[in-house]
PDB file of C-alpha atoms in Angstrom:
ATOM      1  CA  MET A 370      84.426 141.454  96.680  1.00 46.00           C
ATOM      2  CA  THR A 371      87.661 143.289  97.449  1.00 56.00           C
ATOM      3  CA  GLN A 372      88.817 145.717  94.742  1.00 65.00           C
ATOM      4  CA  GLU A 373      85.649 144.934  92.797  1.00 71.00           C
ATOM      5  CA  SER A 374      86.975 141.499  91.750  1.00 81.00           C
ATOM      6  CA  ARG A 375      85.127 138.221  92.134  1.00 85.00           C
ATOM      7  CA  GLN A 376      87.691 136.445  94.272  1.00 85.00           C
ATOM      8  CA  ILE A 377      85.784 133.184  94.614  1.00 88.00           C
ATOM      9  CA  GLU A 378      85.432 132.758  90.846  1.00 90.00           C
ATOM     10  CA  ILE A 379      89.107 133.652  90.349  1.00 91.00           C
ATOM     11  CA  LEU A 380      90.439 131.297  93.005  1.00 91.00           C
ATOM     12  CA  ARG A 381      88.160 128.264  92.620  1.00 93.00           C
ATOM     13  CA  PRO A 382      89.923 126.720  89.554  1.00 94.00           C
ATOM     14  CA  ALA A 383      93.327 127.083  91.213  1.00 94.00           C
ATOM     15  CA  VAL A 384      92.637 125.335  94.533  1.00 96.00           C
ATOM     16  CA  LYS A 385      91.689 121.909  95.756  1.00 95.00           C
ATOM     17  CA  GLU A 386      88.624 123.244  97.570  1.00 95.00           C
ATOM     18  CA  LEU A 387      87.130 126.630  98.373  1.00 96.00           C
ATOM     19  CA  ILE A 388      85.273 126.856 101.662  1.00 95.00           C
ATOM     20  CA  ARG A 389      83.115 129.907 102.379  1.00 93.00           C
ATOM     21  CA  VAL A 390      82.214 130.791 105.965  1.00 94.00           C
ATOM     22  CA  GLU A 391      78.570 131.860 106.054  1.00 93.00           C
ATOM     23  CA  MET A 392      78.062 131.680 109.824  1.00 93.00           C
ATOM     24  CA  ILE A 393      80.647 132.714 112.384  1.00 92.00           C
ATOM     25  CA  GLU A 394      79.600 129.843 114.639  1.00 92.00           C
ATOM     26  CA  ARG A 395      80.901 127.378 112.045  1.00 93.00           C
ATOM     27  CA  LEU A 396      84.368 128.928 111.822  1.00 93.00           C
ATOM     28  CA  PRO A 397      86.157 126.276 113.996  1.00 91.00           C
ATOM     29  CA  GLU A 398      84.521 123.428 112.070  1.00 93.00           C
ATOM     30  CA  LEU A 399      85.456 124.901 108.693  1.00 94.00           C
ATOM     31  CA  VAL A 400      89.035 125.699 109.748  1.00 93.00           C
ATOM     32  CA  ARG A 401      89.498 122.041 110.697  1.00 92.00           C
ATOM     33  CA  ARG A 402      87.867 121.006 107.443  1.00 93.00           C
ATOM     34  CA  ALA A 403      90.295 123.169 105.453  1.00 94.00           C
ATOM     35  CA  PHE A 404      93.311 121.464 107.080  1.00 93.00           C
ATOM     36  CA  GLN A 405      91.822 118.006 106.535  1.00 91.00           C
ATOM     37  CA  VAL A 406      91.183 118.592 102.834  1.00 92.00           C
ATOM     38  CA  ALA A 407      94.558 120.261 102.256  1.00 93.00           C
ATOM     39  CA  THR A 408      96.591 117.402 103.741  1.00 90.00           C
ATOM     40  CA  SER A 409      94.520 114.337 102.765  1.00 86.00           C
ATOM     41  CA  GLY A 410      94.852 112.318  99.572  1.00 82.00           C
ATOM     42  CA  ARG A 411      96.871 114.381  97.112  1.00 84.00           C
ATOM     43  CA  PRO A 412      97.735 117.531  99.121  1.00 89.00           C
ATOM     44  CA  GLY A 413      96.676 120.858  97.697  1.00 91.00           C
ATOM     45  CA  PRO A 414      95.800 124.456  98.585  1.00 94.00           C
ATOM     46  CA  VAL A 415      92.469 125.214 100.226  1.00 96.00           C
ATOM     47  CA  VAL A 416      90.927 128.683 100.422  1.00 95.00           C
ATOM     48  CA  LEU A 417      88.917 129.581 103.505  1.00 94.00           C
ATOM     49  CA  ASP A 418      86.828 132.546 102.333  1.00 93.00           C
ATOM     50  CA  ILE A 419      85.644 134.758 105.213  1.00 92.00           C
ATOM     51  CA  PRO A 420      83.253 137.567 104.193  1.00 90.00           C
ATOM     52  CA  GLU A 421      83.818 141.035 105.587  1.00 89.00           C
ATOM     53  CA  ASP A 422      80.772 140.986 107.881  1.00 91.00           C
ATOM     54  CA  ILE A 423      82.050 137.831 109.604  1.00 92.00           C
ATOM     55  CA  CYS A 424      85.565 139.288 109.852  1.00 90.00           C
ATOM     56  CA  HIS A 425      84.133 142.196 111.840  1.00 91.00           C
ATOM     57  CA  ALA A 426      81.829 140.036 113.961  1.00 91.00           C
ATOM     58  CA  THR A 427      82.629 138.673 117.416  1.00 90.00           C
ATOM     59  CA  TYR A 428      81.844 135.332 118.993  1.00 90.00           C
ATOM     60  CA  PRO A 429      82.914 133.775 122.327  1.00 90.00           C
ATOM     61  CA  PHE A 430      84.997 130.907 120.928  1.00 88.00           C
ATOM     62  CA  ASN A 431      86.912 128.582 123.191  1.00 86.00           C
ATOM     63  CA  SER A 432      90.529 128.588 121.966  1.00 82.00           C
ATOM     64  CA  GLU A 433      90.566 124.772 121.926  1.00 85.00           C
ATOM     65  CA  GLU A 434      87.811 124.776 119.308  1.00 85.00           C
ATOM     66  CA  LEU A 435      90.268 126.117 116.733  1.00 83.00           C
ATOM     67  CA  ASP A 436      92.890 123.447 117.400  1.00 87.00           C
ATOM     68  CA  VAL A 437      93.704 121.166 114.469  1.00 87.00           C
ATOM     69  CA  ILE A 438      94.735 117.620 115.351  1.00 84.00           C
ATOM     70  CA  GLN A 439      98.380 116.754 114.750  1.00 83.00           C
ATOM     71  CA  ASN A 440      97.685 114.364 111.865  1.00 82.00           C
ATOM     72  CA  TYR A 441      96.300 117.157 109.723  1.00 85.00           C
ATOM     73  CA  GLN A 442      99.113 119.617 110.346  1.00 87.00           C
ATOM     74  CA  SER A 443     101.367 118.050 107.712  1.00 85.00           C
ATOM     75  CA  ALA A 444     100.975 116.034 104.533  1.00 80.00           C
ATOM     76  CA  PRO A 445     100.278 113.242 103.965  1.00 78.00           C
ATOM     77  CA  ALA A 446      97.846 113.342 106.878  1.00 77.00           C
ATOM     78  CA  LEU A 447      96.939 109.659 106.911  1.00 73.00           C
ATOM     79  CA  ARG A 448      98.966 106.660 105.733  1.00 70.00           C
ATOM     80  CA  MET A 449      96.801 103.791 104.592  1.00 70.00           C
ATOM     81  CA  ARG A 450      97.812 100.470 103.125  1.00 74.00           C
ATOM     82  CA  PRO A 451      96.536  98.457 100.155  1.00 78.00           C
ATOM     83  CA  SER A 452      95.259  94.929 100.594  1.00 78.00           C
ATOM     84  CA  GLN A 453      97.738  92.214 101.419  1.00 81.00           C
ATOM     85  CA  ASN A 454      96.629  90.266  98.331  1.00 84.00           C
ATOM     86  CA  SER A 455      97.590  93.177  96.080  1.00 85.00           C
ATOM     87  CA  ILE A 456     101.039  93.394  97.675  1.00 86.00           C
ATOM     88  CA  LEU A 457     101.545  89.636  97.328  1.00 87.00           C
ATOM     89  CA  GLU A 458     100.611  89.793  93.649  1.00 90.00           C
ATOM     90  CA  ALA A 459     102.997  92.691  93.058  1.00 89.00           C
ATOM     91  CA  VAL A 460     105.828  90.834  94.777  1.00 89.00           C
ATOM     92  CA  LYS A 461     105.260  87.733  92.625  1.00 90.00           C
ATOM     93  CA  ILE A 462     105.412  89.775  89.427  1.00 92.00           C
ATOM     94  CA  LEU A 463     108.593  91.573  90.527  1.00 92.00           C
ATOM     95  CA  GLU A 464     110.251  88.294  91.523  1.00 91.00           C
ATOM     96  CA  LYS A 465     109.658  86.836  88.046  1.00 92.00           C
ATOM     97  CA  SER A 466     110.862  89.971  86.268  1.00 93.00           C
ATOM     98  CA  LYS A 467     114.346  89.960  84.720  1.00 94.00           C
ATOM     99  CA  SER A 468     114.494  93.636  83.720  1.00 95.00           C
ATOM    100  CA  PRO A 469     112.121  95.667  85.908  1.00 95.00           C
ATOM    101  CA  LEU A 470     112.073  99.452  85.866  1.00 96.00           C
ATOM    102  CA  ILE A 471     110.709 101.954  88.384  1.00 96.00           C
ATOM    103  CA  LEU A 472     108.927 105.076  87.120  1.00 96.00           C
ATOM    104  CA  ALA A 473     108.777 107.694  89.873  1.00 96.00           C
ATOM    105  CA  GLY A 474     106.604 110.803  89.885  1.00 94.00           C
ATOM    106  CA  GLY A 475     106.148 113.766  92.181  1.00 93.00           C
ATOM    107  CA  GLY A 476     104.146 111.673  94.630  1.00 90.00           C
ATOM    108  CA  ILE A 477     107.458 110.280  95.862  1.00 91.00           C
ATOM    109  CA  HIS A 478     108.339 113.681  97.317  1.00 92.00           C
ATOM    110  CA  ILE A 479     104.854 114.428  98.648  1.00 87.00           C
ATOM    111  CA  SER A 480     104.872 111.107 100.479  1.00 86.00           C
ATOM    112  CA  GLY A 481     108.414 111.598 101.794  1.00 86.00           C
ATOM    113  CA  ALA A 482     109.438 108.298 100.225  1.00 89.00           C
ATOM    114  CA  THR A 483     112.722 109.154  98.497  1.00 92.00           C
ATOM    115  CA  ASN A 484     114.938 107.288 100.964  1.00 92.00           C
ATOM    116  CA  THR A 485     112.662 104.255 100.910  1.00 91.00           C
ATOM    117  CA  LEU A 486     112.653 104.223  97.116  1.00 93.00           C
ATOM    118  CA  GLU A 487     116.435 104.475  96.910  1.00 93.00           C
ATOM    119  CA  ASN A 488     116.868 101.672  99.447  1.00 93.00           C
ATOM    120  CA  PHE A 489     114.425  99.498  97.521  1.00 93.00           C
ATOM    121  CA  ALA A 490     116.100 100.199  94.157  1.00 94.00           C
ATOM    122  CA  GLU A 491     119.577  99.492  95.507  1.00 94.00           C
ATOM    123  CA  LYS A 492     118.527  96.343  97.327  1.00 92.00           C
ATOM    124  CA  TYR A 493     117.088  94.767  94.177  1.00 92.00           C
ATOM    125  CA  GLY A 494     119.186  96.570  91.553  1.00 94.00           C
ATOM    126  CA  ILE A 495     116.233  98.180  89.782  1.00 95.00           C
ATOM    127  CA  PRO A 496     116.855 101.304  87.660  1.00 96.00           C
ATOM    128  CA  VAL A 497     114.722 104.360  88.428  1.00 97.00           C
ATOM    129  CA  ALA A 498     113.433 106.813  85.811  1.00 97.00           C
ATOM    130  CA  HIS A 499     111.510 109.883  86.892  1.00 96.00           C
ATOM    131  CA  THR A 500     109.250 112.682  85.740  1.00 96.00           C
ATOM    132  CA  MET A 501     110.180 116.346  86.067  1.00 95.00           C
ATOM    133  CA  THR A 502     108.373 116.597  89.412  1.00 94.00           C
ATOM    134  CA  GLY A 503     109.921 113.290  90.435  1.00 95.00           C
ATOM    135  CA  LYS A 504     113.488 114.519  89.933  1.00 95.00           C
ATOM    136  CA  GLY A 505     115.467 113.755  93.079  1.00 95.00           C
ATOM    137  CA  ALA A 506     113.452 110.617  93.792  1.00 94.00           C
ATOM    138  CA  ILE A 507     116.828 108.898  93.603  1.00 93.00           C
ATOM    139  CA  ALA A 508     120.161 110.704  93.675  1.00 94.00           C
ATOM    140  CA  CYS A 509     121.338 111.921  90.267  1.00 93.00           C
ATOM    141  CA  THR A 510     124.756 110.435  91.068  1.00 94.00           C
ATOM    142  CA  ASN A 511     123.306 107.004  91.750  1.00 95.00           C
ATOM    143  CA  GLN A 512     124.203 104.512  89.011  1.00 95.00           C
ATOM    144  CA  LEU A 513     120.602 103.291  89.013  1.00 96.00           C
ATOM    145  CA  ASN A 514     119.257 106.718  88.037  1.00 96.00           C
ATOM    146  CA  ALA A 515     117.929 106.471  84.459  1.00 96.00           C
ATOM    147  CA  GLY A 516     116.963 110.137  84.220  1.00 95.00           C
ATOM    148  CA  LEU A 517     113.786 111.632  82.817  1.00 96.00           C
ATOM    149  CA  PHE A 518     111.282 109.505  80.953  1.00 96.00           C
ATOM    150  CA  GLY A 519     108.528 110.621  78.630  1.00 94.00           C
ATOM    151  CA  ARG A 520     108.768 113.674  76.401  1.00 94.00           C
ATOM    152  CA  TYR A 521     112.196 114.816  77.622  1.00 93.00           C
ATOM    153  CA  ASP A 522     114.044 111.519  77.972  1.00 92.00           C
ATOM    154  CA  ARG A 523     117.572 110.564  76.949  1.00 90.00           C
ATOM    155  CA  ILE A 524     117.784 106.833  77.655  1.00 93.00           C
ATOM    156  CA  ALA A 525     114.784 106.067  79.880  1.00 95.00           C
ATOM    157  CA  ASN A 526     112.235 105.536  77.102  1.00 95.00           C
ATOM    158  CA  ASN A 527     114.397 102.790  75.610  1.00 95.00           C
ATOM    159  CA  LEU A 528     114.626 101.166  79.034  1.00 95.00           C
ATOM    160  CA  ILE A 529     110.836 101.275  79.286  1.00 95.00           C
ATOM    161  CA  GLU A 530     110.409  99.537  75.929  1.00 94.00           C
ATOM    162  CA  ASN A 531     112.916  96.828  76.889  1.00 94.00           C
ATOM    163  CA  SER A 532     111.529  96.282  80.370  1.00 95.00           C
ATOM    164  CA  ASP A 533     109.415  93.281  81.338  1.00 94.00           C
ATOM    165  CA  CYS A 534     107.829  94.942  84.400  1.00 95.00           C
ATOM    166  CA  LEU A 535     107.120  98.584  85.273  1.00 95.00           C
ATOM    167  CA  LEU A 536     106.633  99.728  88.852  1.00 94.00           C
ATOM    168  CA  VAL A 537     104.968 103.159  88.671  1.00 94.00           C
ATOM    169  CA  ILE A 538     105.087 105.102  91.938  1.00 92.00           C
ATOM    170  CA  GLY A 539     103.342 108.399  92.633  1.00 90.00           C
ATOM    171  CA  CYS A 540     102.891 109.233  88.949  1.00 92.00           C
ATOM    172  CA  LYS A 541      99.688 110.019  87.035  1.00 89.00           C
ATOM    173  CA  LEU A 542     101.153 108.879  83.702  1.00 91.00           C
ATOM    174  CA  GLY A 543      99.863 111.999  82.014  1.00 90.00           C
ATOM    175  CA  GLU A 544     100.552 113.428  78.572  1.00 91.00           C
ATOM    176  CA  ILE A 545     104.168 114.499  79.212  1.00 93.00           C
ATOM    177  CA  ALA A 546     105.190 111.382  81.159  1.00 93.00           C
ATOM    178  CA  THR A 547     103.821 109.096  78.448  1.00 93.00           C
ATOM    179  CA  LYS A 548     105.137 111.163  75.509  1.00 92.00           C
ATOM    180  CA  ARG A 549     101.639 111.970  74.306  1.00 90.00           C
ATOM    181  CA  PHE A 550     100.350 108.583  75.441  1.00 90.00           C
ATOM    182  CA  SER A 551     102.739 106.598  73.254  1.00 90.00           C
ATOM    183  CA  LEU A 552     104.444 105.036  76.310  1.00 89.00           C
ATOM    184  CA  PRO A 553     104.695 102.541  77.829  1.00 90.00           C
ATOM    185  CA  PRO A 554     103.800  99.643  75.500  1.00 89.00           C
ATOM    186  CA  ASN A 555     100.593  97.859  76.467  1.00 87.00           C
ATOM    187  CA  ASN A 556     102.275  94.444  76.583  1.00 90.00           C
ATOM    188  CA  ILE A 557     104.464  95.275  79.599  1.00 92.00           C
ATOM    189  CA  PRO A 558     103.010  94.349  83.023  1.00 92.00           C
ATOM    190  CA  LEU A 559     102.472  97.507  85.079  1.00 93.00           C
ATOM    191  CA  ILE A 560     102.184  97.843  88.854  1.00 92.00           C
ATOM    192  CA  HIS A 561     100.781 101.218  89.876  1.00 91.00           C
ATOM    193  CA  ILE A 562     101.193 102.738  93.353  1.00 89.00           C
ATOM    194  CA  GLU A 563      99.053 105.862  93.669  1.00 86.00           C
ATOM    195  CA  VAL A 564      97.273 107.621  96.526  1.00 83.00           C
ATOM    196  CA  MET A 565      94.471 108.840  94.239  1.00 79.00           C
ATOM    197  CA  ALA A 566      92.581 105.754  93.095  1.00 76.00           C
ATOM    198  CA  GLU A 567      90.906 107.627  90.223  1.00 76.00           C
ATOM    199  CA  GLU A 568      94.322 108.175  88.599  1.00 80.00           C
ATOM    200  CA  ILE A 569      94.959 104.445  88.264  1.00 83.00           C
ATOM    201  CA  GLY A 570      93.900 103.148  84.879  1.00 81.00           C
ATOM    202  CA  ARG A 571      93.297 106.625  83.522  1.00 77.00           C
ATOM    203  CA  THR A 572      95.635 106.069  80.570  1.00 77.00           C
ATOM    204  CA  LEU A 573      96.923 102.505  81.075  1.00 79.00           C
ATOM    205  CA  GLN A 574      95.401  99.495  82.794  1.00 79.00           C
ATOM    206  CA  PRO A 575      97.810  98.107  85.415  1.00 83.00           C
ATOM    207  CA  VAL A 576      98.133  94.436  86.268  1.00 82.00           C
ATOM    208  CA  VAL A 577      98.149  95.302  89.977  1.00 80.00           C
ATOM    209  CA  TRP A 578      96.527  98.305  91.636  1.00 70.00           C
ATOM    210  CA  LEU A 579      98.122  99.469  94.884  1.00 73.00           C
ATOM    211  CA  ALA A 580      95.757 102.343  95.581  1.00 63.00           C
ATOM    212  CA  ILE A 581      94.915 104.524  98.557  1.00 49.00           C
ATOM    213  CA  CYS A 582      98.432 104.093  99.839  1.00 49.00           C
ATOM    214  CA  PRO A 583     101.190 106.729  99.984  1.00 53.00           C
ATOM    215  CA  ALA A 584     104.341 105.423  98.341  1.00 57.00           C
ATOM    216  CA  LEU A 585     106.311 105.402 101.587  1.00 55.00           C
ATOM    217  CA  GLU A 586     104.114 102.703 103.121  1.00 55.00           C
ATOM    218  CA  VAL A 587     104.242 100.391 100.092  1.00 59.00           C
ATOM    219  CA  GLY A 588     107.994 100.863  99.869  1.00 59.00           C
ATOM    220  CA  ARG A 589     108.433  99.874 103.486  1.00 57.00           C
ATOM    221  CA  ARG A 590     106.275  96.811 102.980  1.00 56.00           C
ATOM    222  CA  LEU A 591     108.211  95.719  99.871  1.00 57.00           C
ATOM    223  CA  VAL A 592     111.726  96.604 101.043  1.00 50.00           C
ATOM    224  CA  HIS A 593     111.708  95.400 104.599  1.00 44.00           C
ATOM    225  CA  PRO A 594     110.821  93.297 106.260  1.00 42.00           C
ATOM    226  CA  ASP A 595     109.731  91.476 103.063  1.00 46.00           C
ATOM    227  CA  GLU A 596     106.693  90.160 104.886  1.00 48.00           C
ATOM    228  CA  ALA A 597     104.660  89.843 101.692  1.00 44.00           C
ATOM    229  CA  ARG A 598     106.916  87.142 100.237  1.00 46.00           C
ATOM    230  CA  LEU A 599     107.299  85.439 103.598  1.00 44.00           C
ATOM    231  CA  LEU A 600     103.561  85.353 104.164  1.00 42.00           C
ATOM    232  CA  ALA A 601     103.064  83.911 100.693  1.00 42.00           C
ATOM    233  CA  ALA A 602     105.585  81.169 101.436  1.00 45.00           C
ATOM    234  CA  GLY A 603     104.191  80.495 104.900  1.00 43.00           C
ATOM    235  CA  LEU A 604     107.495  81.354 106.547  1.00 42.00           C
ATOM    236  CA  GLN A 605     108.373  83.521 109.517  1.00 41.00           C
ATOM    237  CA  VAL A 606     107.231  87.124 109.291  1.00 40.00           C
ATOM    238  CA  PRO A 607     109.394  89.828 110.860  1.00 41.00           C
ATOM    239  CA  VAL A 608     107.580  92.910 112.165  1.00 39.00           C
ATOM    240  CA  VAL A 609     108.911  96.376 112.786  1.00 37.00           C
ATOM    241  CA  GLN A 610     108.930  96.672 116.555  1.00 39.00           C
ATOM    242  CA  SER A 611     108.834 100.447 116.398  1.00 40.00           C
ATOM    243  CA  ASP A 612     105.498 100.306 114.543  1.00 46.00           C
ATOM    244  CA  PRO A 613     102.832  98.706 116.769  1.00 48.00           C
ATOM    245  CA  ASP A 614     100.166  99.228 114.107  1.00 48.00           C
ATOM    246  CA  ALA A 615     102.203  97.258 111.582  1.00 48.00           C
ATOM    247  CA  ALA A 616     102.734  94.462 114.090  1.00 48.00           C
ATOM    248  CA  ASP A 617      99.016  94.243 114.844  1.00 50.00           C
ATOM    249  CA  LEU A 618      98.177  94.291 111.140  1.00 49.00           C
ATOM    250  CA  LEU A 619     100.585  91.465 110.362  1.00 46.00           C
ATOM    251  CA  ARG A 620      99.222  89.330 113.181  1.00 49.00           C
ATOM    252  CA  GLN A 621      95.719  89.834 111.818  1.00 50.00           C
ATOM    253  CA  GLN A 622      96.892  89.008 108.289  1.00 47.00           C
ATOM    254  CA  ALA A 623      98.630  85.897 109.560  1.00 45.00           C
ATOM    255  CA  HIS A 624      95.374  84.830 111.173  1.00 46.00           C
ATOM    256  CA  ASP A 625      93.424  85.610 108.004  1.00 46.00           C
ATOM    257  CA  ILE A 626      95.589  83.306 105.891  1.00 42.00           C
ATOM    258  CA  ARG A 627      95.546  80.615 108.575  1.00 38.00           C
ATOM    259  CA  LEU A 628      99.125  81.015 109.723  1.00 41.00           C
ATOM    260  CA  ARG A 629      99.734  79.994 113.308  1.00 34.00           C
ATOM    261  CA  PRO A 630     100.205  83.049 115.581  1.00 35.00           C
ATOM    262  CA  SER A 631     103.481  81.534 116.792  1.00 32.00           C
ATOM    263  CA  VAL A 632     104.857  81.844 113.271  1.00 33.00           C
ATOM    264  CA  VAL A 633     104.796  85.630 113.514  1.00 34.00           C
ATOM    265  CA  GLU A 634     107.990  86.824 115.094  1.00 35.00           C
ATOM    266  CA  THR A 635     109.053  90.343 115.917  1.00 32.00           C
ATOM    267  CA  ARG A 636     112.461  91.809 115.389  1.00 34.00           C
ATOM    268  CA  GLU A 637     113.772  95.335 115.227  1.00 34.00           C
ATOM    269  CA  MET A 638     114.202  96.792 111.756  1.00 34.00           C
ATOM    270  CA  THR A 639     115.820 100.034 110.689  1.00 33.00           C
ATOM    271  CA  ALA A 640     113.124 102.469 109.560  1.00 36.00           C
ATOM    272  CA  ALA A 641     113.434 103.637 105.947  1.00 37.00           C
TER     273      ALA A 641
END
């Protein structure tokens, strides 16, 4: 306890996880664990608490033991995708919508999805409202930018009430974003994209859950190459050549829905 203060008790409420090193032999394992927790799911600070006796101790570590794999050196560490059925359902709802609206939160920035979101909004002409942490999700000069929604709105809340489909991306829909839980109306279909599954349905029940999926990946799947709609229609499915994992996944999905393998074509797409 440095300076006679209980550091663990002070720090614990302010961090995602607090890891205390009790044995020097476990230091490499716990260092890797700290990076994994900090960059996975919703990124957040992690405290690695090393007591004074361990700080002064020595141990013959191999330098490679303290290496952290590349995936966990930046956030988000892992990009996972929702089920194909969920994406297909979301696409069908958006296709039927006449006045959709995107509600973007801070998850857009954490996921590095601002360019993808802007491309998607411009391609389909969908206005984008944002929270305070979501500011910059789409350029303020863009004509599709509807500004802040929730407690501090100007026009966005009216757009929400007049919308027939809400696409919520990287937003918890908390007290400020929902204007003390008075928005949005319960009769408007809501599609929620959120990396933390426990946040979905916390205040509003969505029609479609697109969980455990950073916004960037869903955006890429919806914007281009539009494989969800093509798969639903049984037409040709373009695959991003620069993403072998995506190509393999689409081939498997094509097989799962009984599409002939020859139907799946590959063509180069510009990454978002």
